[in-house]
């Protein structure tokens, strides 16, 4: 039963819409994450560049002091002390100035005459030294700029406060440090020696091209997510909106692809609905007088499917109309070429439903069908089940009128199981009654059904209608029907429904 098996597992039914909804959300999320990372990386790059620019400006000013003092180196401290102090006063960032002779500070703006050995190797490129502090302010970092010319030397010292201020003001949310040689300073003004801190997000390291220092910028762990939650809420809503839409589309598509209608539409296009043929014989002579065309679904996975399993779905969806058309065309192609050899009009029964009676398309299909056969070689009989009565509307009258004009006959199928009245039978100008197999099965078994069968036969005779008995399986049933003048018989006793090729070869043997 492909219509049942085709229903996918519950887990798959849930997974498909869930995945199709989640996929765009996850993808969008990944893109936003990368976008956030790129934005943060650009932000640390800008911050580091700005810090470099500010430090260079400060150092330009500071180095100017050393440059102006250098020619004074070697002169007596008493004579130049004023000049040293003047630089401190004039330059906003300079905290102190010193003069050096032969790697020894001999004069200081703070103390006047002074004596302290220095080691020029401590200075990056001989110029810059970041220090933890000096004897006056041991806990306040300093940046010393040194200029040398032979034995002469001049130094100007920058207060670490200015440097950490720059780091704090430019950095804001960004973590920023200033590195000179092996030493570095953070925005809190703390001096460190050794490896730089690791900034896990958007780390950027820039070197000054003019002075021997570098700046490192970055963010703490979790900054990307924090940035996304503060900047992207509208985009998140949009993502969820798209996710819901995609999930709904996934749900709809999978529902459609698993619906019996969709599966049958596919089967119709693949030509999986094929005709089987069951012989109908004349009661007296038992001569083959016709055939009923019965639909089968040759399903690629499920094998041959009985019409009882799929015809109800086909009727409900209206697909029964194109399915029957295909069956009619296949039957014409199979039997048409044999028709010149038919000695008597051969009955070909085709089952139709109420869906076929809503317009006049069937007339065209029947005309084309008849055209495929030698003129007068067949009787096309449309079998309409009594179970679903057709409302006699203007269009149905017109349809049956045109069908009769074409020479098409009408049979009421499963007769005795429905509620058709005499008036109904007359209205549609019925030619045959097909006695339902349930009555045939009761022959010789159930007396009540036997009575009903007798009255059906009686009724048909009064209405002057030809009769076909269905489901004849035993000789006893056949004899009974023959004795009661039922014109034709159909059933396993004479042949089961068989595929076209098999039927044709049996027909040629005949
Ligand atoms: P139906 O039109 O009354 O067809 C007769 C059914 O009885 C067929 O079943 C046939 O195989 C079965 N049958 C024939 N002789 C015997 C017998 O001796 N004993 C028993 N037990 N059964 C017998 P099938 O082919 O399975 O078709 C079942 C029903 O499906 C048909 O009943 C008909 O209502 C519907 N159907 C089949 N093909 C078509 C079609 O092309 N169009 C439409 N609308 N309905 C179809
Ligand atoms: Ca039938
Ligand atoms: Ca029947």
Coordinates of C-alpha atoms and ligand atoms in Angstrom, one line a residue:
X1 CA 0.0 0.0 0.0
X2 CA 2.2 2.8 -1.2
X3 CA -0.3 5.4 0.0
X4 CA 0.3 4.3 3.5
X5 CA 4.0 3.4 3.3
X6 CA 4.7 6.7 1.6
X7 CA 3.9 8.5 4.8
X8 CA 7.3 9.3 6.2
X9 CA 8.5 8.5 9.7
X10 CA 7.4 11.0 12.3
X11 CA 11.1 12.0 13.0
X12 CA 11.6 12.9 9.3
X13 CA 8.3 14.8 9.2
X14 CA 9.5 16.9 12.1
X15 CA 13.2 17.1 10.9
X16 CA 12.5 18.5 7.4
X17 CA 10.7 21.7 8.4
X18 CA 12.9 22.0 11.5
X19 CA 16.1 21.8 9.4
X20 CA 14.8 24.0 6.6
X21 CA 13.9 26.6 9.3
X22 CA 17.1 26.3 11.2
X23 CA 19.5 26.2 8.3
X24 CA 18.9 29.9 7.1
X25 CA 19.0 31.0 10.8
X26 CA 22.3 29.2 11.5
X27 CA 23.7 30.4 8.2
X28 CA 22.6 34.0 8.8
X29 CA 23.9 33.7 12.3
X30 CA 27.3 32.6 11.1
X31 CA 27.4 35.4 8.6
X32 CA 26.5 38.0 11.3
X33 CA 29.2 36.5 13.6
X34 CA 31.8 36.9 10.9
X35 CA 30.6 40.4 10.2
X36 CA 30.9 41.2 13.9
X37 CA 34.4 39.8 14.0
X38 CA 35.4 41.9 10.9
X39 CA 33.9 45.0 12.5
X40 CA 35.8 44.5 15.7
X41 CA 39.0 43.8 13.9
X42 CA 38.6 47.0 12.0
X43 CA 37.8 48.8 15.2
X44 CA 41.1 47.6 17.0
X45 CA 43.0 48.5 13.8
X46 CA 41.6 52.1 13.9
X47 CA 42.2 52.4 17.6
X48 CA 45.8 51.2 17.4
X49 CA 46.5 53.6 14.5
X50 CA 45.0 56.5 16.5
X51 CA 47.1 55.6 19.5
X52 CA 50.3 55.5 17.4
X53 CA 49.5 58.9 16.0
X54 CA 48.9 60.4 19.5
X55 CA 52.1 58.9 21.0
X56 CA 54.1 60.1 18.0
X57 CA 52.8 63.6 18.5
X58 CA 53.7 63.5 22.2
X59 CA 57.1 62.1 21.4
X60 CA 57.7 64.8 18.7
X61 CA 57.2 67.4 21.4
X62 CA 59.3 65.6 23.9
X63 CA 62.2 64.9 21.6
X64 CA 62.3 68.5 20.6
X65 CA 63.3 69.3 24.2
X66 CA 66.2 66.9 24.0
X67 CA 67.2 68.2 20.6
X68 CA 67.4 71.8 21.9
X69 CA 69.4 70.8 25.0
X70 CA 71.9 68.6 23.3
X71 CA 74.3 71.4 22.3
X72 CA 74.5 72.5 26.0
X73 CA 75.8 69.1 27.1
X74 CA 79.3 69.5 28.5
X75 CA 78.7 73.0 29.9
X76 CA 78.6 73.5 33.6
X77 CA 75.3 72.5 35.3
X78 CA 75.1 75.9 37.0
X79 CA 75.1 77.6 33.6
X80 CA 72.5 75.4 31.9
X81 CA 70.2 74.5 34.7
X82 CA 67.8 77.3 33.8
X83 CA 67.6 76.1 30.2
X84 CA 66.8 72.6 31.4
X85 CA 63.9 73.9 33.6
X86 CA 62.7 76.1 30.8
X87 CA 62.1 73.1 28.6
X88 CA 60.1 71.4 31.4
X89 CA 57.9 74.5 31.8
X90 CA 57.4 75.0 28.1
X91 CA 56.7 71.5 27.0
X92 CA 53.3 70.1 28.2
X93 CA 54.3 66.5 28.6
X94 CA 57.9 66.8 29.7
X95 CA 58.4 66.2 33.3
X96 CA 62.1 66.5 33.6
X97 CA 65.2 67.0 31.5
X98 CA 68.8 65.9 32.0
X99 CA 72.2 66.4 30.5
X100 CA 74.6 63.6 30.0
X101 CA 78.4 63.5 29.6
X102 CA 80.1 60.2 28.8
X103 CA 77.1 58.1 29.8
X104 CA 76.7 59.9 33.1
X105 CA 73.9 62.2 34.0
X106 CA 75.6 65.2 35.5
X107 CA 72.8 67.8 35.4
X108 CA 69.1 67.5 36.1
X109 CA 66.2 69.9 35.9
X110 CA 65.0 68.5 39.2
X111 CA 68.2 68.4 41.3
X112 CA 70.7 70.5 39.5
X113 CA 74.1 68.9 39.9
X114 CA 73.6 65.2 39.8
X115 CA 75.5 62.0 39.2
X116 CA 74.1 58.9 37.8
X117 CA 75.6 56.3 35.4
X118 CA 73.4 55.3 32.5
X119 CA 73.7 52.4 30.1
X120 CA 72.8 53.4 26.6
X121 CA 72.1 49.7 25.8
X122 CA 68.9 49.9 28.0
X123 CA 67.4 52.3 25.4
X124 CA 65.5 50.9 22.4
X125 CA 67.6 51.9 19.4
X126 CA 69.5 54.0 21.9
X127 CA 66.5 56.4 22.1
X128 CA 63.5 55.1 24.2
X129 CA 63.2 53.6 27.6
X130 CA 60.0 52.8 29.5
X131 CA 60.7 52.7 33.2
X132 CA 58.7 51.7 36.3
X133 CA 59.5 54.9 38.0
X134 CA 62.4 57.0 39.3
X135 CA 63.8 57.8 42.8
X136 CA 61.3 60.7 43.1
X137 CA 58.2 58.9 42.0
X138 CA 59.1 55.2 42.2
X139 CA 55.5 54.0 41.4
X140 CA 54.7 56.3 38.4
X141 CA 55.9 55.0 35.0
X142 CA 58.1 57.1 32.8
X143 CA 59.2 57.2 29.2
X144 CA 62.6 58.6 28.6
X145 CA 63.8 60.0 25.3
X146 CA 67.5 60.1 24.9
X147 CA 69.6 61.9 22.3
X148 CA 73.4 61.3 22.0
X149 CA 76.2 62.8 20.1
X150 CA 79.7 61.4 21.0
X151 CA 80.1 62.0 24.7
X152 CA 77.2 64.5 24.8
X153 CA 73.8 63.5 25.6
X154 CA 70.4 65.0 26.5
X155 CA 67.3 63.4 27.9
X156 CA 63.7 64.4 28.3
X157 CA 61.3 62.4 30.4
X158 CA 57.6 61.9 29.9
X159 CA 55.2 61.2 32.7
X160 CA 53.5 57.8 32.3
X161 CA 50.3 59.5 33.4
X162 CA 50.0 61.1 30.0
X163 CA 50.6 57.8 28.2
X164 CA 48.0 55.8 30.2
X165 CA 45.6 58.7 29.7
X166 CA 46.0 58.4 25.9
X167 CA 45.5 54.6 26.2
X168 CA 42.3 55.1 28.3
X169 CA 40.8 57.8 26.1
X170 CA 41.4 56.2 22.7
X171 CA 40.8 52.7 23.9
X172 CA 37.5 53.1 25.7
X173 CA 36.0 49.6 25.3
X174 CA 39.2 48.4 23.5
X175 CA 42.0 46.9 25.5
X176 CA 45.2 48.9 24.6
X177 CA 48.8 48.7 25.7
X178 CA 52.0 50.6 24.8
X179 CA 55.1 48.5 24.4
X180 CA 58.7 49.8 24.4
X181 CA 61.3 47.0 24.2
X182 CA 60.5 44.4 26.8
X183 CA 58.4 46.7 28.9
X184 CA 54.8 47.7 28.5
X185 CA 52.1 50.0 30.0
X186 CA 48.4 49.5 30.2
X187 CA 45.5 52.0 30.4
X188 CA 45.5 51.7 34.3
X189 CA 49.1 53.1 34.2
X190 CA 50.5 49.8 35.4
X191 CA 54.0 49.0 34.3
X192 CA 54.9 45.4 33.2
X193 CA 57.9 43.6 31.9
X194 CA 57.8 40.5 29.7
X195 CA 55.3 39.0 27.3
X196 CA 52.3 41.1 26.2
X197 CA 48.8 40.1 27.3
X198 CA 46.8 38.0 25.0
X199 CA 43.6 39.6 23.7
X200 CA 41.4 36.7 22.5
X201 CA 39.2 38.8 20.2
X202 CA 40.4 41.0 17.2
X203 CA 44.0 41.3 18.4
X204 CA 46.0 43.9 16.4
X205 CA 49.6 44.9 16.8
X206 CA 51.0 48.0 15.2
X207 CA 54.5 49.5 15.2
X208 CA 55.4 53.1 15.0
X209 CA 57.4 53.9 11.9
X210 CA 59.1 56.9 13.5
X211 CA 59.9 55.8 17.1
X212 CA 60.8 52.4 18.6
X213 CA 57.4 51.6 20.2
X214 CA 54.4 49.5 19.3
X215 CA 50.8 49.4 20.4
X216 CA 48.7 46.3 20.9
X217 CA 44.8 46.5 20.8
X218 CA 42.1 43.8 21.2
X219 CA 39.1 42.7 23.2
X220 CA 38.4 40.3 26.0
X221 CA 36.7 37.0 25.6
X222 CA 33.0 37.1 24.6
X223 CA 33.2 40.6 23.0
X224 CA 31.9 39.3 19.6
X225 CA 28.8 38.0 21.2
X226 CA 28.3 41.1 23.4
X227 CA 28.7 43.3 20.3
X228 CA 26.2 41.1 18.4
X229 CA 23.6 41.3 21.2
X230 CA 23.9 45.1 21.4
X231 CA 24.1 45.8 17.6
X232 CA 22.1 43.1 15.8
X233 CA 18.7 42.6 17.5
X234 CA 16.8 43.9 14.5
X235 CA 18.8 41.5 12.2
X236 CA 18.1 38.6 14.7
X237 CA 14.4 39.3 14.4
X238 CA 14.7 39.3 10.6
X239 CA 16.6 36.0 10.7
X240 CA 14.0 34.4 12.9
X241 CA 11.3 35.7 10.5
X242 CA 13.1 34.1 7.5
X243 CA 13.6 30.9 9.5
X244 CA 9.9 30.7 10.2
X245 CA 9.1 31.3 6.6
X246 CA 11.6 28.7 5.4
X247 CA 10.4 26.2 8.0
X248 CA 6.8 26.7 6.8
X249 CA 7.9 26.3 3.2
X250 CA 9.7 23.1 4.1
X251 CA 6.7 21.8 6.0
X252 CA 4.4 22.6 3.1
X253 CA 6.7 21.1 0.5
X254 CA 7.2 17.9 2.4
X255 CA 3.5 17.6 3.2
X256 CA 2.8 18.1 -0.5
X257 CA 5.5 15.5 -1.6
X258 CA 4.1 12.9 0.8
X259 CA 0.4 13.5 0.0
X260 CA -1.3 10.7 -1.9
X261 CA -2.4 13.3 -4.5
X262 CA 1.2 14.4 -5.2
X263 CA 2.4 10.8 -5.3
X264 CA -0.4 9.9 -7.8
X265 CA 0.4 13.0 -9.9
X266 CA 4.0 11.7 -10.1
X267 CA 2.8 8.2 -11.0
X268 CA 0.5 9.5 -13.7
X269 CA 3.4 11.5 -15.3
X270 CA 5.5 8.3 -15.0
X271 CA 2.9 6.2 -16.8
X272 CA 2.5 3.9 -13.8
X273 CA -1.3 3.5 -14.2
X274 CA -1.9 0.7 -16.7
X275 CA -4.9 -1.3 -17.9
X276 CA -5.7 -4.9 -17.0
X277 CA -8.3 -6.8 -18.9
X278 CA -10.9 -9.2 -17.6
X279 CA -13.0 -11.2 -20.1
X280 CA -16.8 -11.0 -20.3
X281 CA -18.5 -14.0 -21.9
X282 CA -21.9 -14.7 -23.3
X283 CA -24.0 -16.8 -20.9
X284 CA -25.4 -19.3 -23.4
X285 CA -22.4 -19.9 -25.6
X286 CA -19.7 -18.9 -23.1
X287 CA -18.1 -17.1 -26.1
X288 CA -15.8 -14.2 -25.3
X289 CA -17.9 -11.2 -26.1
X290 CA -16.0 -8.4 -24.4
X291 CA -13.7 -7.1 -21.7
X292 CA -13.7 -4.9 -18.7
X293 CA -10.7 -2.5 -18.4
X294 CA -9.5 -2.4 -14.8
X295 CA -6.9 0.0 -13.6
X296 CA -3.7 -1.1 -11.9
X297 CA -0.9 0.9 -10.4
X298 CA 2.5 -0.5 -11.3
X299 CA 4.4 1.1 -8.4
X300 CA 8.2 1.0 -8.7
X301 CA 8.6 0.0 -5.1
X302 CA 5.3 -1.5 -4.0
X303 CA 4.6 -3.6 -7.1
X304 CA 1.1 -3.9 -8.4
X305 CA -1.4 -1.9 -6.4
X306 CA -5.1 -2.7 -6.3
X307 CA -7.5 0.1 -7.5
X308 CA -9.5 -0.1 -4.3
X309 CA -6.5 1.4 -2.5
X310 CA -6.0 4.4 -4.7
X311 CA -9.2 5.1 -6.7
X312 CA -10.8 6.8 -3.7
X313 CA -7.9 9.3 -3.5
X314 CA -8.0 9.8 -7.2
X315 CA -11.7 10.6 -7.1
X316 CA -11.3 12.9 -4.2
X317 CA -8.6 14.9 -5.9
X318 CA -10.1 14.8 -9.4
X319 CA -7.0 13.0 -10.7
X320 CA -9.3 10.2 -11.8
X321 CA -10.2 12.2 -14.9
X322 CA -6.7 12.3 -16.4
X323 CA -5.9 8.8 -15.1
X324 CA -9.0 7.4 -16.9
X325 CA -8.0 9.4 -20.1
X326 CA -4.6 7.7 -20.0
X327 CA -6.3 4.3 -19.5
X328 CA -8.6 4.9 -22.4
X329 CA -5.6 5.9 -24.6
X330 CA -3.6 2.9 -23.6
X331 CA -6.5 0.6 -24.3
X332 CA -7.1 2.1 -27.7
X333 CA -3.4 1.6 -28.6
X334 CA -3.4 -2.0 -27.4
X335 CA -6.7 -3.2 -28.8
X336 CA -7.3 -0.8 -31.7
X337 CA -4.9 -2.6 -34.1
X338 CA -6.7 -5.9 -33.5
X339 CA -10.2 -4.6 -34.2
X340 CA -10.4 -5.4 -38.0
X341 CA -10.4 -9.1 -37.0
X342 CA -13.4 -8.8 -34.7
X343 CA -16.3 -10.7 -36.2
X344 CA -18.9 -9.3 -33.9
X345 CA -19.0 -6.0 -32.0
X346 CA -16.6 -6.5 -29.0
X347 CA -17.7 -4.9 -25.7
X348 CA -15.1 -2.8 -24.0
X349 CA -16.2 -1.7 -20.5
X350 CA -14.5 1.3 -18.9
X351 CA -15.2 2.5 -15.4
X352 CA -16.1 6.1 -14.9
X353 CA -17.0 8.2 -11.9
X354 CA -19.1 11.2 -11.0
X355 CA -16.1 13.4 -11.7
X356 CA -16.4 12.6 -15.4
X357 CA -20.0 13.9 -15.5
X358 CA -19.3 17.5 -14.7
X359 CA -18.4 18.6 -18.2
X360 CA -18.3 17.3 -21.8
X361 CA -14.6 16.3 -22.0
X362 CA -15.5 12.6 -21.8
X363 CA -17.3 12.9 -25.2
X364 CA -14.0 13.9 -26.9
X365 CA -12.1 11.1 -25.1
X366 CA -14.7 8.6 -26.3
X367 CA -14.7 9.9 -29.8
X368 CA -10.9 9.5 -30.1
X369 CA -11.2 6.1 -28.5
X370 CA -13.8 4.9 -31.1
X371 CA -11.7 6.4 -33.9
X372 CA -8.9 4.1 -33.0
X373 CA -11.0 1.0 -33.9
X374 CA -12.4 -0.3 -37.1
X375 CA -15.9 1.2 -37.6
X376 CA -18.6 -0.9 -35.9
X377 CA -16.0 -3.3 -34.4
X378 CA -16.6 -2.4 -30.8
X379 CA -19.3 -1.3 -28.3
X380 CA -17.8 1.1 -25.8
X381 CA -19.6 0.7 -22.4
X382 CA -19.1 3.2 -19.7
X383 CA -19.6 1.7 -16.2
X384 CA -21.0 4.0 -13.6
X385 CA -21.3 2.7 -10.1
X386 CA -24.7 2.8 -8.5
X387 CA -23.0 3.6 -5.2
X388 CA -22.4 7.2 -6.1
X389 CA -25.5 8.6 -7.7
X390 CA -25.1 11.5 -10.1
X391 CA -27.3 14.5 -9.6
X392 CA -29.2 14.8 -12.8
X393 CA -28.1 18.3 -13.9
X394 CA -28.4 20.0 -17.3
X395 CA -24.8 19.2 -18.1
X396 CA -25.1 15.5 -17.3
X397 CA -28.2 15.2 -19.5
X398 CA -26.2 16.9 -22.3
X399 CA -23.2 14.5 -21.7
X400 CA -25.3 11.3 -21.8
X401 CA -27.1 12.6 -24.9
X402 CA -23.9 13.2 -26.8
X403 CA -22.4 9.9 -25.6
X404 CA -25.5 8.1 -26.9
X405 CA -25.2 9.9 -30.2
X406 CA -21.7 8.6 -30.5
X407 CA -23.0 5.1 -29.9
X408 CA -21.5 4.8 -26.4
X409 CA -23.4 2.6 -24.0
X410 CA -24.0 3.1 -20.3
X411 CA -23.9 0.4 -17.6
X412 CA -24.9 0.7 -14.0
X413 CA -22.1 -1.0 -12.1
X414 CA -22.6 -2.9 -8.7
X415 CA -26.3 -2.9 -9.3
X416 CA -28.3 -3.7 -6.3
X417 CA -26.0 -2.1 -3.8
X418 CA -27.1 1.5 -4.3
X419 CA -30.5 3.1 -4.3
X420 CA -31.2 3.9 -8.0
X421 CA -34.8 4.2 -8.8
X422 CA -36.6 3.3 -12.0
X423 CA -36.9 6.9 -12.9
X424 CA -33.1 7.3 -12.5
X425 CA -32.4 4.4 -14.8
X426 CA -34.7 5.9 -17.4
X427 CA -33.3 9.4 -17.1
X428 CA -29.8 8.2 -18.1
X429 CA -30.9 5.9 -20.8
X430 CA -29.0 3.0 -19.3
X431 CA -28.1 0.0 -21.6
X432 CA -26.7 -2.6 -19.1
X433 CA -27.0 -3.5 -15.5
X434 CA -24.0 -5.2 -13.9
X435 CA -25.2 -7.3 -11.0
X436 CA -23.0 -6.9 -8.1
X437 CA -20.8 -9.8 -7.2
X438 CA -22.2 -10.0 -3.6
X439 CA -25.5 -11.3 -5.0
X440 CA -23.7 -13.8 -7.3
X441 CA -21.7 -15.1 -4.3
X442 CA -24.9 -15.9 -2.5
X443 CA -26.3 -18.2 -5.2
X444 CA -27.1 -21.5 -3.6
X445 CA -26.1 -20.2 -0.1
X446 CA -28.4 -17.5 1.1
X447 CA -32.1 -17.6 0.2
X448 CA -32.8 -13.9 0.9
X449 CA -30.0 -12.7 -1.4
X450 CA -31.3 -15.3 -3.9
X451 CA -34.7 -13.5 -3.8
X452 CA -33.1 -10.1 -4.3
X453 CA -31.1 -11.4 -7.2
X454 CA -34.3 -12.8 -8.7
X455 CA -36.0 -9.5 -8.3
X456 CA -33.1 -7.6 -9.9
X457 CA -33.2 -10.0 -12.9
X458 CA -36.9 -9.5 -13.0
X459 CA -36.6 -5.7 -12.9
X460 CA -34.0 -5.7 -15.7
X461 CA -36.1 -7.8 -17.9
X462 CA -39.1 -5.4 -17.4
X463 CA -36.9 -2.4 -18.2
X464 CA -35.6 -4.3 -21.2
X465 CA -32.0 -3.9 -20.0
X466 CA -29.2 -6.3 -20.8
X467 CA -27.5 -7.8 -17.8
X468 CA -23.9 -8.7 -16.8
X469 CA -23.2 -10.8 -13.7
X470 CA -20.0 -10.0 -12.0
X471 CA -17.8 -12.2 -9.8
X472 CA -18.8 -15.6 -11.2
X473 CA -16.5 -18.1 -9.6
X474 CA -18.3 -21.4 -9.7
X475 CA -20.1 -23.5 -12.3
X476 CA -23.2 -23.6 -10.1
X477 CA -23.4 -19.7 -10.2
X478 CA -22.8 -19.7 -13.9
X479 CA -25.5 -22.3 -14.5
X480 CA -28.0 -20.4 -12.3
X481 CA -27.4 -17.1 -14.1
X482 CA -27.7 -18.8 -17.5
X483 CA -30.9 -20.4 -16.5
X484 CA -32.2 -17.0 -15.4
X485 CA -31.4 -15.5 -18.7
X486 CA -28.6 -13.2 -17.5
X487 CA -27.0 -12.2 -20.9
X488 CA -23.3 -12.0 -19.9
X489 CA -21.0 -13.3 -17.2
X490 CA -17.7 -12.1 -15.8
X491 CA -15.6 -13.7 -13.1
X492 CA -12.6 -15.8 -12.2
X493 CA -14.4 -18.8 -13.7
X494 CA -13.7 -17.4 -17.1
X495 CA -10.6 -15.4 -16.5
X496 CA -8.9 -13.1 -14.0
X497 CA -7.9 -9.6 -15.0
X498 CA -4.6 -9.8 -16.9
X499 CA -2.1 -7.3 -18.4
X500 CA -2.5 -6.1 -22.0
X501 CA 0.1 -8.4 -23.7
X502 CA -1.3 -11.5 -22.0
X503 CA -4.9 -10.6 -22.9
X504 CA -3.9 -10.0 -26.6
X505 CA -2.1 -13.3 -26.9
X506 CA -5.2 -15.1 -25.3
X507 CA -7.4 -13.2 -27.7
X508 CA -5.3 -14.3 -30.8
X509 CA -5.5 -17.9 -29.5
X510 CA -9.2 -17.6 -29.5
Ligands
LIG1 P1 -15.7 -3.2 -10.4 O1 -15.8 -2.1 -11.4 O2 -16.9 -3.7 -9.8 O3 -14.7 -4.3 -10.9 C1 -14.9 -5.6 -10.7 C2 -13.9 -6.0 -9.6 O4 -14.2 -7.4 -9.3 C3 -12.5 -6.0 -10.1 O5 -11.7 -5.8 -9.0 C4 -12.2 -7.5 -10.5 O6 -10.9 -7.9 -10.5 C5 -13.0 -8.2 -9.5 N1 -13.4 -9.5 -9.9 C6 -13.7 -9.9 -11.2 N2 -14.1 -11.2 -11.2 C7 -14.0 -11.6 -9.9 C8 -14.3 -12.9 -9.2 O7 -14.7 -13.8 -9.8 N3 -14.2 -12.9 -7.9 C9 -13.8 -11.8 -7.2 N4 -13.7 -12.0 -5.9 N5 -13.5 -10.6 -7.8 C10 -13.7 -10.5 -9.1 P2 -10.6 -4.7 -9.1 O8 -9.9 -4.8 -10.4 O9 -9.7 -4.9 -7.9 O10 -11.3 -3.4 -9.1 C11 -12.0 -3.0 -8.0 C12 -12.8 -1.7 -8.2 O11 -12.0 -0.6 -8.5 C13 -13.7 -1.9 -9.4 O12 -14.8 -2.6 -9.1 C14 -13.9 -0.4 -9.7 O13 -15.0 0.1 -8.9 C15 -12.7 0.2 -9.4 N6 -11.9 0.4 -10.6 C16 -11.0 -0.4 -11.2 N7 -10.5 0.1 -12.3 C17 -11.1 1.3 -12.4 C18 -11.0 2.4 -13.3 O14 -10.3 2.4 -14.3 N8 -11.7 3.5 -13.0 C19 -12.5 3.6 -12.0 N9 -13.2 4.8 -11.8 N10 -12.6 2.6 -11.1 C20 -11.9 1.5 -11.3
LIG2 CA1 -16.8 -2.1 -13.3
LIG3 CA1 -18.8 -4.2 -9.7

